[in-house]
CSV table of C-alpha atoms in Angstrom, one decimal:
chain,number,residue,atom,x,y,z
A,20,UNK,CA,-3.4,31.2,1.2
A,21,UNK,CA,-6.5,29.1,1.7
A,22,UNK,CA,-8.2,27.4,-1.3
A,23,UNK,CA,-11.3,29.5,-1.3
A,24,UNK,CA,-12.5,27.9,-4.5
A,25,UNK,CA,-12.7,24.5,-2.9
A,26,UNK,CA,-14.3,26.0,0.3
A,27,UNK,CA,-16.9,27.8,-1.8
A,28,UNK,CA,-17.7,24.8,-4.0
A,29,UNK,CA,-18.3,22.7,-0.8
A,30,UNK,CA,-20.6,25.4,0.6
A,31,UNK,CA,-22.5,25.7,-2.7
A,32,UNK,CA,-22.9,21.9,-2.8
A,33,UNK,CA,-24.9,22.1,0.4
A,34,UNK,CA,-22.8,19.3,2.0
A,35,UNK,CA,-20.8,19.6,5.2
A,36,UNK,CA,-17.1,18.8,5.5
A,37,UNK,CA,-18.1,15.5,7.2
A,38,UNK,CA,-20.3,14.6,4.3
A,39,UNK,CA,-17.7,15.4,1.7
A,40,UNK,CA,-15.1,13.5,3.6
A,41,UNK,CA,-17.4,10.4,4.0
A,42,UNK,CA,-18.1,10.4,0.2
A,43,UNK,CA,-14.4,10.6,-0.6
A,44,UNK,CA,-13.3,8.1,2.0
A,45,UNK,CA,-11.1,10.4,4.0
A,46,UNK,CA,-11.4,12.3,7.3
A,47,UNK,CA,-12.9,15.7,7.7
A,48,UNK,CA,-9.6,17.0,9.0
A,49,UNK,CA,-8.0,15.9,5.8
A,50,UNK,CA,-10.5,18.0,3.8
A,51,UNK,CA,-9.9,20.9,6.1
A,52,UNK,CA,-6.2,20.7,5.4
A,53,UNK,CA,-6.9,20.7,1.6
A,54,UNK,CA,-8.7,23.9,2.1
A,55,UNK,CA,-6.5,25.7,4.7
A,56,UNK,CA,-3.0,24.5,3.7
A,57,UNK,CA,-2.1,24.8,0.0
A,58,UNK,CA,1.0,22.7,0.6
A,59,UNK,CA,-1.2,19.7,1.6
A,60,UNK,CA,-2.9,19.0,-1.7
A,61,UNK,CA,-4.7,15.7,-2.2
A,62,UNK,CA,-3.5,12.9,-4.5
A,63,UNK,CA,-4.6,13.3,-8.0
A,64,UNK,CA,-7.3,10.5,-7.7
A,65,UNK,CA,-8.8,12.5,-4.8
A,66,UNK,CA,-8.7,15.6,-6.9
A,67,UNK,CA,-10.7,13.8,-9.6
A,68,UNK,CA,-13.1,12.4,-7.1
A,69,UNK,CA,-13.6,15.8,-5.4
A,70,UNK,CA,-14.1,17.6,-8.7
A,71,UNK,CA,-16.7,15.0,-9.7
A,72,UNK,CA,-18.5,15.2,-6.4
A,73,UNK,CA,-18.6,19.0,-6.4
A,74,UNK,CA,-19.4,19.2,-10.1
A,75,UNK,CA,-16.4,21.5,-10.8
A,76,UNK,CA,-13.5,21.2,-13.2
A,77,UNK,CA,-10.4,20.0,-11.4
A,78,UNK,CA,-8.4,22.9,-12.9
A,79,UNK,CA,-10.9,25.3,-11.3
A,80,UNK,CA,-10.5,23.9,-7.8
A,81,UNK,CA,-6.7,23.5,-8.2
A,82,UNK,CA,-5.5,26.0,-10.9
A,83,UNK,CA,-1.9,24.9,-10.4
A,84,UNK,CA,-2.7,21.3,-11.3
A,85,UNK,CA,0.0,19.8,-13.5
A,86,UNK,CA,-0.8,18.6,-17.0
A,87,UNK,CA,-1.4,15.0,-17.7
A,88,UNK,CA,1.9,14.9,-19.7
A,89,UNK,CA,3.9,16.1,-16.6
A,90,UNK,CA,2.2,13.4,-14.4
A,91,UNK,CA,2.9,10.8,-17.0
A,92,UNK,CA,6.6,11.8,-17.4
A,93,UNK,CA,7.1,11.6,-13.6
A,94,UNK,CA,5.3,8.2,-13.5
A,95,UNK,CA,7.7,6.9,-16.2
A,96,UNK,CA,10.6,8.0,-14.0
A,97,UNK,CA,9.2,6.0,-11.1
A,98,UNK,CA,9.3,2.7,-12.9
A,99,UNK,CA,12.7,1.0,-12.5
A,100,UNK,CA,11.8,-2.2,-14.2
A,101,UNK,CA,8.8,-4.3,-15.2
A,102,UNK,CA,8.9,-8.1,-14.7
A,103,UNK,CA,6.3,-10.1,-16.6
A,104,UNK,CA,6.1,-12.7,-13.8
A,105,UNK,CA,7.2,-12.7,-10.1
A,106,UNK,CA,9.0,-16.0,-10.9
A,107,UNK,CA,11.5,-14.2,-13.1
A,108,UNK,CA,12.4,-11.5,-10.5
A,109,UNK,CA,16.0,-12.2,-9.4
A,110,UNK,CA,16.0,-13.9,-6.0
A,111,UNK,CA,18.6,-11.6,-4.7
A,112,UNK,CA,16.5,-8.5,-5.4
A,113,UNK,CA,14.1,-9.1,-2.5
A,114,UNK,CA,16.9,-9.3,0.1
A,115,UNK,CA,18.8,-6.4,-1.5
A,116,UNK,CA,15.7,-4.3,-1.4
A,117,UNK,CA,15.1,-4.9,2.3
A,118,UNK,CA,18.8,-4.8,3.2
A,119,UNK,CA,18.8,-1.1,2.1
A,120,UNK,CA,15.9,-0.2,4.4
A,121,UNK,CA,16.6,2.6,6.9
A,122,UNK,CA,13.1,3.9,7.7
A,123,UNK,CA,10.4,1.7,6.2
A,124,UNK,CA,10.2,-2.1,5.9
A,125,UNK,CA,6.8,-3.3,4.9
A,126,UNK,CA,5.4,-6.7,3.7
A,127,UNK,CA,1.8,-6.7,2.6
A,128,UNK,CA,0.6,-10.0,1.3
A,129,UNK,CA,-2.0,-12.8,1.8
A,130,UNK,CA,0.7,-15.4,2.6
A,131,UNK,CA,3.9,-14.5,0.7
A,132,UNK,CA,4.8,-18.1,1.7
A,133,UNK,CA,7.9,-18.3,-0.6
A,134,UNK,CA,9.5,-15.5,1.2
A,135,UNK,CA,9.1,-17.2,4.6
A,136,UNK,CA,11.4,-20.0,3.5
A,137,UNK,CA,14.2,-17.6,2.5
A,138,UNK,CA,16.9,-17.8,5.2
A,139,UNK,CA,18.6,-14.7,3.9
A,140,UNK,CA,15.4,-12.7,4.2
A,141,UNK,CA,15.0,-13.9,7.9
A,142,UNK,CA,18.5,-12.7,8.5
A,143,UNK,CA,17.8,-9.3,7.1
A,144,UNK,CA,14.7,-8.9,9.3
A,145,UNK,CA,16.9,-9.7,12.4
A,146,UNK,CA,19.5,-7.2,11.3
A,147,UNK,CA,17.0,-4.5,10.8
A,148,UNK,CA,15.4,-5.2,14.1
A,149,UNK,CA,18.8,-5.0,15.9
A,150,UNK,CA,19.3,-1.6,14.1
A,151,UNK,CA,16.1,-0.2,15.4
A,152,UNK,CA,14.3,-0.1,12.1
A,153,UNK,CA,10.5,-0.9,12.3
A,154,UNK,CA,9.5,-4.0,10.4
A,155,UNK,CA,5.8,-4.5,9.6
A,156,UNK,CA,4.2,-7.7,8.3
A,157,UNK,CA,0.6,-7.7,7.1
A,158,UNK,CA,-0.7,-11.2,6.2
A,159,UNK,CA,-4.3,-12.2,5.3
A,160,UNK,CA,-6.5,-13.3,8.1
A,161,UNK,CA,-6.9,-17.1,7.2
A,162,UNK,CA,-10.5,-17.0,8.5
A,163,UNK,CA,-11.6,-14.0,6.4
A,164,UNK,CA,-13.9,-13.9,3.4
A,165,UNK,CA,-11.2,-12.1,1.4
A,166,UNK,CA,-8.8,-15.0,1.8
A,167,UNK,CA,-11.4,-17.5,0.9
A,168,UNK,CA,-12.3,-15.6,-2.3
A,169,UNK,CA,-8.6,-15.3,-3.3
A,170,UNK,CA,-8.2,-19.1,-2.7
A,171,UNK,CA,-11.1,-19.7,-5.0
A,172,UNK,CA,-9.8,-17.3,-7.6
A,173,UNK,CA,-6.4,-19.0,-7.7
A,174,UNK,CA,-8.1,-22.4,-7.9
A,175,UNK,CA,-6.5,-23.6,-4.6
A,176,UNK,CA,-9.6,-23.1,-2.4
A,177,UNK,CA,-8.9,-23.6,1.3
A,178,UNK,CA,-5.2,-24.1,0.7
A,179,UNK,CA,-4.7,-20.3,0.7
A,180,UNK,CA,-5.7,-20.1,4.4
A,181,UNK,CA,-3.4,-23.1,5.0
A,182,UNK,CA,-0.5,-21.3,3.3
A,183,UNK,CA,-1.0,-18.3,5.6
A,184,UNK,CA,-1.0,-20.4,8.7
A,185,UNK,CA,2.2,-22.2,7.6
A,186,UNK,CA,3.8,-18.8,6.7
A,187,UNK,CA,3.1,-17.6,10.3
A,188,UNK,CA,4.7,-20.8,11.7
A,189,UNK,CA,7.8,-20.1,9.5
A,190,UNK,CA,7.9,-16.6,10.9
A,191,UNK,CA,7.8,-17.8,14.5
A,192,UNK,CA,11.4,-16.9,15.2
A,193,UNK,CA,10.7,-13.3,14.2
A,194,UNK,CA,7.8,-12.8,16.7
A,195,UNK,CA,8.9,-10.8,19.7
A,196,UNK,CA,11.9,-9.2,18.0
A,197,UNK,CA,12.2,-5.5,18.8
A,198,UNK,CA,10.3,-3.4,16.3
A,199,UNK,CA,8.9,-6.4,14.4
A,200,UNK,CA,5.1,-6.3,14.2
A,201,UNK,CA,2.7,-8.7,12.7
A,202,UNK,CA,-0.9,-7.9,11.8
A,203,UNK,CA,-3.7,-9.9,10.0
A,204,UNK,CA,-5.9,-8.1,7.5
A,205,UNK,CA,-9.2,-8.9,5.9
A,206,UNK,CA,-9.0,-6.7,2.8
A,207,UNK,CA,-9.2,-7.5,-0.8
A,208,UNK,CA,-5.6,-7.2,-2.2
A,209,UNK,CA,-5.1,-6.1,-5.8
A,210,UNK,CA,-1.3,-6.2,-5.3
A,211,UNK,CA,1.1,-7.8,-2.9
A,212,UNK,CA,3.5,-4.9,-1.8
A,213,UNK,CA,7.1,-5.1,-0.6
A,214,UNK,CA,8.4,-1.8,0.4
A,215,UNK,CA,11.8,-0.6,1.7
A,216,UNK,CA,12.0,3.2,2.2
A,217,UNK,CA,11.5,4.8,-1.3
A,218,UNK,CA,11.6,1.6,-3.3
A,219,UNK,CA,8.9,-1.0,-3.7
A,220,UNK,CA,8.1,-4.2,-5.6
A,221,UNK,CA,4.4,-4.4,-6.5
A,222,UNK,CA,3.2,-7.9,-7.4
A,223,UNK,CA,-0.1,-7.6,-9.2
A,224,UNK,CA,-3.0,-10.1,-8.6
A,225,UNK,CA,-4.7,-11.6,-11.7
A,226,UNK,CA,-7.9,-13.6,-11.6
A,227,UNK,CA,-7.3,-17.4,-11.9
A,228,UNK,CA,-3.5,-17.0,-11.7
A,229,UNK,CA,-1.1,-17.5,-8.8
A,230,UNK,CA,0.8,-14.4,-7.8
A,231,UNK,CA,4.1,-16.0,-8.9
A,232,UNK,CA,2.8,-15.8,-12.5
A,233,UNK,CA,1.6,-12.2,-12.2
A,234,UNK,CA,3.6,-9.1,-13.2
A,235,UNK,CA,5.9,-7.2,-10.8
A,236,UNK,CA,6.6,-3.5,-10.9
A,237,UNK,CA,9.9,-2.3,-9.4
A,238,UNK,CA,9.2,1.3,-8.6
A,239,UNK,CA,10.8,4.2,-6.7
A,240,UNK,CA,9.6,7.5,-5.3
A,241,UNK,CA,10.4,10.4,-7.6
A,242,UNK,CA,9.7,14.1,-6.9
A,243,UNK,CA,6.4,14.9,-8.7
A,244,UNK,CA,5.5,11.2,-9.1
A,245,UNK,CA,2.2,9.8,-7.8
A,246,UNK,CA,2.6,6.0,-8.5
A,247,UNK,CA,4.8,5.1,-5.5
A,248,UNK,CA,2.8,7.2,-3.1
A,249,UNK,CA,-0.5,5.7,-4.2
A,250,UNK,CA,0.8,2.2,-3.4
A,251,UNK,CA,2.4,3.4,-0.1
A,252,UNK,CA,-0.9,4.9,1.0
A,253,UNK,CA,-2.7,1.6,0.4
A,254,UNK,CA,-0.2,0.0,2.7
A,255,UNK,CA,-1.0,2.5,5.5
A,256,UNK,CA,-4.7,1.9,5.0
A,257,UNK,CA,-4.4,-1.8,5.4
A,258,UNK,CA,-2.0,-1.4,8.4
A,259,UNK,CA,-4.5,0.8,10.2
A,260,UNK,CA,-7.4,-1.6,9.7
A,261,UNK,CA,-5.4,-4.8,10.4
A,262,UNK,CA,-5.5,-6.7,13.7
A,263,UNK,CA,-2.2,-7.1,15.7
A,264,UNK,CA,-1.1,-10.6,16.7
A,265,UNK,CA,1.7,-11.6,19.1
A,266,UNK,CA,2.3,-15.2,18.0
A,267,UNK,CA,1.8,-17.6,15.1
A,268,UNK,CA,-1.2,-19.1,16.8
A,269,UNK,CA,-2.9,-15.8,17.8
A,270,UNK,CA,-5.6,-16.2,15.1
A,271,UNK,CA,-8.8,-15.8,17.1
A,272,UNK,CA,-11.1,-12.8,17.0
A,273,UNK,CA,-11.7,-12.6,13.3
A,274,UNK,CA,-15.0,-10.7,12.6
A,275,UNK,CA,-15.2,-12.1,9.1
């Protein structure tokens, strides 16, 4: 059964589907699915944004909306462990995480340089490539404004761009492996994300502090939870906007 309340609220607002979608940062087809397919409900943050945009209560647009207590309980179940700093995360955890990947293997960072020097990690990438599992690396475009700002924020200036270039050189043996893709992004990262299937390590970014001193959340996907999916969606957004490269020296073409 279609969500007629949502459809009616959009009509009463005087906005078109395209206008609503643009204001929410999604596609018009996505808004159509929210209306016509009750199983394809938006994430909670989009529900809040939609309700605010249309000046309706969220519970009016989605009467079946879960209580805040239910969402919080599911979120607590998603958290496996909180590490106060990346530097105290056991080294073996990173390779164990990716060694378990059967569907998704994503690395979203600016440089993630420390990982490029881990021989065990390189071996896991090669094994997953041989097994036909897609591996996606998203590193910051060293010529982008976002990377320059992050370098300034961490107090290392242009060294951040240098770390990215060095990371790509270290990854040279992985370029060209079946299913292994590299892309450069120009986005502002609030977290470095390391995903393997339904588990993820989310390394927060703090102003004036290197990522190795920032907290890390070890989370898992849980039925009814929203935390993991929120992070996973951000990975997809960066991937879609990032520029593919085919070698460590393929750095031209930045529009930043």
